[in-house]
PDB file of C-alpha atoms in Angstrom:
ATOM      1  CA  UNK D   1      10.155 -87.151  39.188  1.00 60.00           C
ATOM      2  CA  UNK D   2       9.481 -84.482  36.476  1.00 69.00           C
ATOM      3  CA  UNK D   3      12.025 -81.741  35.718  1.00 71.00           C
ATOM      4  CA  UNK D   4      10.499 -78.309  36.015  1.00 69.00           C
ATOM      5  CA  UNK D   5      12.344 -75.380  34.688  1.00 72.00           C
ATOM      6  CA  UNK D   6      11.226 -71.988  35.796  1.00 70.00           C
ATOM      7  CA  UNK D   7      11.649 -69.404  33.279  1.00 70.00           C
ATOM      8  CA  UNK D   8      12.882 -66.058  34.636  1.00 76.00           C
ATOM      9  CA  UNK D   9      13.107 -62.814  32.037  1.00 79.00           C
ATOM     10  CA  UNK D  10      11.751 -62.134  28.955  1.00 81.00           C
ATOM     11  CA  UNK D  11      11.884 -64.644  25.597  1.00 87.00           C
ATOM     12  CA  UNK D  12      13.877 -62.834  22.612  1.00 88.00           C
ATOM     13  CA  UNK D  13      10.453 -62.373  20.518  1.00 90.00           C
ATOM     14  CA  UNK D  14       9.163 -60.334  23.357  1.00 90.00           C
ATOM     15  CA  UNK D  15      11.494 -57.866  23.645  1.00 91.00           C
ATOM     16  CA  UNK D  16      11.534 -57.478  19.862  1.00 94.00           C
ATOM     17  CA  UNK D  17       8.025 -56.727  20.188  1.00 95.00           C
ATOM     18  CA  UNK D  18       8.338 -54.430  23.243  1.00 94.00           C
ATOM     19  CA  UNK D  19      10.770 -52.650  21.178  1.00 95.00           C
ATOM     20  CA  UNK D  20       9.094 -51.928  18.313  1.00 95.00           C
ATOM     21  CA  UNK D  21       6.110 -50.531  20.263  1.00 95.00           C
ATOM     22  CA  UNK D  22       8.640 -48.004  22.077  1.00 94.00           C
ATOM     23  CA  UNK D  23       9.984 -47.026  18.867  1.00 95.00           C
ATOM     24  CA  UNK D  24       6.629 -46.651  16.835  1.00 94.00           C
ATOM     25  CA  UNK D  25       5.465 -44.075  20.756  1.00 94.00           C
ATOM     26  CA  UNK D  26       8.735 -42.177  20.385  1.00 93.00           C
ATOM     27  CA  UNK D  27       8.336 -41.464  16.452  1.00 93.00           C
ATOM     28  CA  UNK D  28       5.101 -40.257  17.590  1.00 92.00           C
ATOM     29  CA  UNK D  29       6.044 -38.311  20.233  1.00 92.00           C
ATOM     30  CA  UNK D  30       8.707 -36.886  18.245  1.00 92.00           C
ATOM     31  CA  UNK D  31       6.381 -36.165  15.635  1.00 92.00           C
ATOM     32  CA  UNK D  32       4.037 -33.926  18.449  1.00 90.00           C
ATOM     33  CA  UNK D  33       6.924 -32.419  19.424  1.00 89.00           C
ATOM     34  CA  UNK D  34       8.250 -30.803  15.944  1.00 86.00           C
ATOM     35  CA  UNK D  35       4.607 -29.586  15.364  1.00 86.00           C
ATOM     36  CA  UNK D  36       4.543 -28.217  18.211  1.00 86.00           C
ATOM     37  CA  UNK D  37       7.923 -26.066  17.887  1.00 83.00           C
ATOM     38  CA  UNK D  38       7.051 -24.816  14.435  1.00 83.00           C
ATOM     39  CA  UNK D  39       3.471 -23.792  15.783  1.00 86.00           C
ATOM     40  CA  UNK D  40       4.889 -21.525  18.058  1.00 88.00           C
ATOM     41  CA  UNK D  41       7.431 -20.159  15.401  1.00 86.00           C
ATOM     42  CA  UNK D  42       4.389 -18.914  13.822  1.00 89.00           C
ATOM     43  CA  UNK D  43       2.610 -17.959  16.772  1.00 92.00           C
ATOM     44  CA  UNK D  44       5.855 -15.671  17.610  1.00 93.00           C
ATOM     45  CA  UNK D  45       6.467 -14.350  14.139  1.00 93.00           C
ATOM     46  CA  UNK D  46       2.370 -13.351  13.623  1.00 94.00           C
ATOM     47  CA  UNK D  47       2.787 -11.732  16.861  1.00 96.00           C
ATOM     48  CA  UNK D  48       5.440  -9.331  16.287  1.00 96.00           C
ATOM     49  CA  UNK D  49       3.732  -8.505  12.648  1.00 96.00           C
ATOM     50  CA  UNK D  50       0.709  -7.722  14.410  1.00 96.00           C
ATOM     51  CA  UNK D  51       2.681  -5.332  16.567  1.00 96.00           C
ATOM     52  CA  UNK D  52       4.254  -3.515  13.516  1.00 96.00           C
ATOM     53  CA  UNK D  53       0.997  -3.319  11.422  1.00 96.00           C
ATOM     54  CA  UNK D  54      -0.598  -1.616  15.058  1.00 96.00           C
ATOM     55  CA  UNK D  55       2.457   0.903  15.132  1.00 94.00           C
ATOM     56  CA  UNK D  56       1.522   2.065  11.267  1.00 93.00           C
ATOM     57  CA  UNK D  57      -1.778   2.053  12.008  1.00 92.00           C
ATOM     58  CA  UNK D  58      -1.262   4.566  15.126  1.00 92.00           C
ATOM     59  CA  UNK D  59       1.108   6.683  12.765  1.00 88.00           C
ATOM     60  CA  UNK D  60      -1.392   7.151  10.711  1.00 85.00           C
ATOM     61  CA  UNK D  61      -3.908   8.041  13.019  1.00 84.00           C
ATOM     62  CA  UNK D  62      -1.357  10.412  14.929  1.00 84.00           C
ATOM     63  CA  UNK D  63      -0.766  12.320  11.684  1.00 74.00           C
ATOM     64  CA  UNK D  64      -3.787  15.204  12.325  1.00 69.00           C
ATOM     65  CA  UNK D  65      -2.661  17.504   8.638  1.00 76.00           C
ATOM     66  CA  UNK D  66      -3.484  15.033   6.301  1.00 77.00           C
ATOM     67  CA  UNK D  67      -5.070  12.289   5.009  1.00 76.00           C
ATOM     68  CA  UNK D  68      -2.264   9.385   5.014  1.00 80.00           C
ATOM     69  CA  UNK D  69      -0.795   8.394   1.308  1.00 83.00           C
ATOM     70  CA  UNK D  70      -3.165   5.955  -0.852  1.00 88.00           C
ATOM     71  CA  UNK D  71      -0.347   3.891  -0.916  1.00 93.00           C
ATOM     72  CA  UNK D  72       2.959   3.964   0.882  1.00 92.00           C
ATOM     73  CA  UNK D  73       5.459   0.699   2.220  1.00 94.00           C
ATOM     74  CA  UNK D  74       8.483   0.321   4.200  1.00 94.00           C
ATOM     75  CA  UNK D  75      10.216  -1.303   6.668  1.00 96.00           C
ATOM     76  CA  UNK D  76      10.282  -1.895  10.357  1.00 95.00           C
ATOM     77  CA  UNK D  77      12.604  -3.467  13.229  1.00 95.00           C
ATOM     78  CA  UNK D  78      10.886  -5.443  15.937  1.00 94.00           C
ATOM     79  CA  UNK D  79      12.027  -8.282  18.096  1.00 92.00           C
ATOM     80  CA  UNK D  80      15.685  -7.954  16.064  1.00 93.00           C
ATOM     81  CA  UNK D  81      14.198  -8.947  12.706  1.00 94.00           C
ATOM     82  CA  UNK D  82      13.246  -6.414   9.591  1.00 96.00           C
ATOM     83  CA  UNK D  83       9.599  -6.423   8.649  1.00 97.00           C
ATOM     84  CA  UNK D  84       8.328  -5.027   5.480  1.00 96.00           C
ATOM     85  CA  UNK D  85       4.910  -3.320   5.609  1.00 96.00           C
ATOM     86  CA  UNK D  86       2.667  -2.094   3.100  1.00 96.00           C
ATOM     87  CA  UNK D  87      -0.368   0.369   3.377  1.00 95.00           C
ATOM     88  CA  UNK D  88      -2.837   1.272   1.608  1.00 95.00           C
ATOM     89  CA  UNK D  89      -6.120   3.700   2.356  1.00 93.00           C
ATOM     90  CA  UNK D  90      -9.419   2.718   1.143  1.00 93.00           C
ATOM     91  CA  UNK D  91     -12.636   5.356   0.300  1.00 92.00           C
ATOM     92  CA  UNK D  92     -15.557   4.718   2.442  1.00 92.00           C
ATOM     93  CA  UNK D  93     -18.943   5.535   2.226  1.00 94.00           C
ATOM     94  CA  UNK D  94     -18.506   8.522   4.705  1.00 92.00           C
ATOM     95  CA  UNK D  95     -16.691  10.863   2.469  1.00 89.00           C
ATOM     96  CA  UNK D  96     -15.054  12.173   6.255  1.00 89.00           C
ATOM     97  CA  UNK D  97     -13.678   8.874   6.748  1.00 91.00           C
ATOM     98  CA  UNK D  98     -10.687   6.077   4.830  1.00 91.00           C
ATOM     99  CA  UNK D  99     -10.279   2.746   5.915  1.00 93.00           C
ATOM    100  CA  UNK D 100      -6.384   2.251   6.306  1.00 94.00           C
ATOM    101  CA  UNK D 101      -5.093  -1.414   5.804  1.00 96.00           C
ATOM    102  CA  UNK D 102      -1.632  -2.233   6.542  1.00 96.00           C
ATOM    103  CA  UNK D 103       0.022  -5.812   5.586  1.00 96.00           C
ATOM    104  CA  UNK D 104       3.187  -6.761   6.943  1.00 97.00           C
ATOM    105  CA  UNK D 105       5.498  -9.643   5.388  1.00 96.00           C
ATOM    106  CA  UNK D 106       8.598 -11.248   6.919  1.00 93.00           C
ATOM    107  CA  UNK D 107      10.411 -10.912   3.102  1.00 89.00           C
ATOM    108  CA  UNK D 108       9.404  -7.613   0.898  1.00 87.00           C
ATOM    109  CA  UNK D 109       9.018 -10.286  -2.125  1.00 87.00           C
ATOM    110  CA  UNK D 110       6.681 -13.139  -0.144  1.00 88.00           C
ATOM    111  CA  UNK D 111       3.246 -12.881  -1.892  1.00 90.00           C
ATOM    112  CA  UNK D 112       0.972 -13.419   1.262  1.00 92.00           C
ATOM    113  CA  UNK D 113       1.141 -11.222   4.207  1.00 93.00           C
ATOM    114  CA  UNK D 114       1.560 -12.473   7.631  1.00 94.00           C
ATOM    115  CA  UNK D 115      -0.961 -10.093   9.026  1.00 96.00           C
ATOM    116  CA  UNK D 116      -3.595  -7.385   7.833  1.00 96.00           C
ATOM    117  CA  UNK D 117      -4.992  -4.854  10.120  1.00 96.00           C
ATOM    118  CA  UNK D 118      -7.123  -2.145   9.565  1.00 95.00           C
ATOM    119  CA  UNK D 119      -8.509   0.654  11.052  1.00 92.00           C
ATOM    120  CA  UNK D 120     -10.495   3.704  10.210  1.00 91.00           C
ATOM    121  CA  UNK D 121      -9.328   7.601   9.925  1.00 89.00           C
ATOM    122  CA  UNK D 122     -11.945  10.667  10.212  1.00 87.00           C
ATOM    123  CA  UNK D 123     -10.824  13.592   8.185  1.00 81.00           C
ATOM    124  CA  UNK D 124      -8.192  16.266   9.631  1.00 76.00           C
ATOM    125  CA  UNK D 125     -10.333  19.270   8.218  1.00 74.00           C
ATOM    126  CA  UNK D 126     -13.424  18.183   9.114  1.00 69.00           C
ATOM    127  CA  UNK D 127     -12.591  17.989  12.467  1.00 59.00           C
ATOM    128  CA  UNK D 128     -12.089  21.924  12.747  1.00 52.00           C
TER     129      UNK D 128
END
């Protein structure tokens, strides 16, 4: 009569393996996940500088007297943060009209802006 052993469970080199594959997914997924949160920290943070550069844009659409400054910065509070914004108004073709550009930067001293807008102004006296 032959002894038969029945093998119940896993041998050790299997769940080694089976291991290492669940650690190699979950560096990956781990991986996904940390792009995915510092994707939407930029997605947030270009959002609220889009707002600001649209608020200097309106002010300087709002103000009727004059033409706005050639160039003119500050700062802005949104969303609980300080944004720094700089603006500057372009000649055009139509001597009536200035293209104003507005950049806004999370840090006054960071080179590139987060977001640059621009719109277009008709001028106040012609429109008397």
């Amino acid at each position: 009569m032959k002894n038969v052993k029945v093998h119940k469970g896993f041998t050790l080199l299997e769940v080694m393996i089976a291991l290492a594959v669940f650690a190699f997914a979950g560096t990956a997924l781990l991986k996904v996940a940390g792009s995915t949160l510092m994707g939407v920290g930029h997605l947030e943070k270009t959002s609220i500088a889009q707002w600001v550069a649209a608020n200097q844009l309106v002010e300087a659409n709002l103000d009727q007297k004059s033409w706005p400054p050639k160039k003119a910065s500050g700062k802005a509070e949104m969303a609980g943060r300080e944004w720094h914004w700089r603006q500057t108004v372009i000649a055009t073709e139509d001597k009536n009209m200035r293209a104003v550009q507005v950049e806004v930067r999370e840090n006054e001293k960071d080179k590139n802006s987060l977001v640059s807008l621009i719109t277009y102004v008709s001028n106040p006296r012609a429109q008397k």
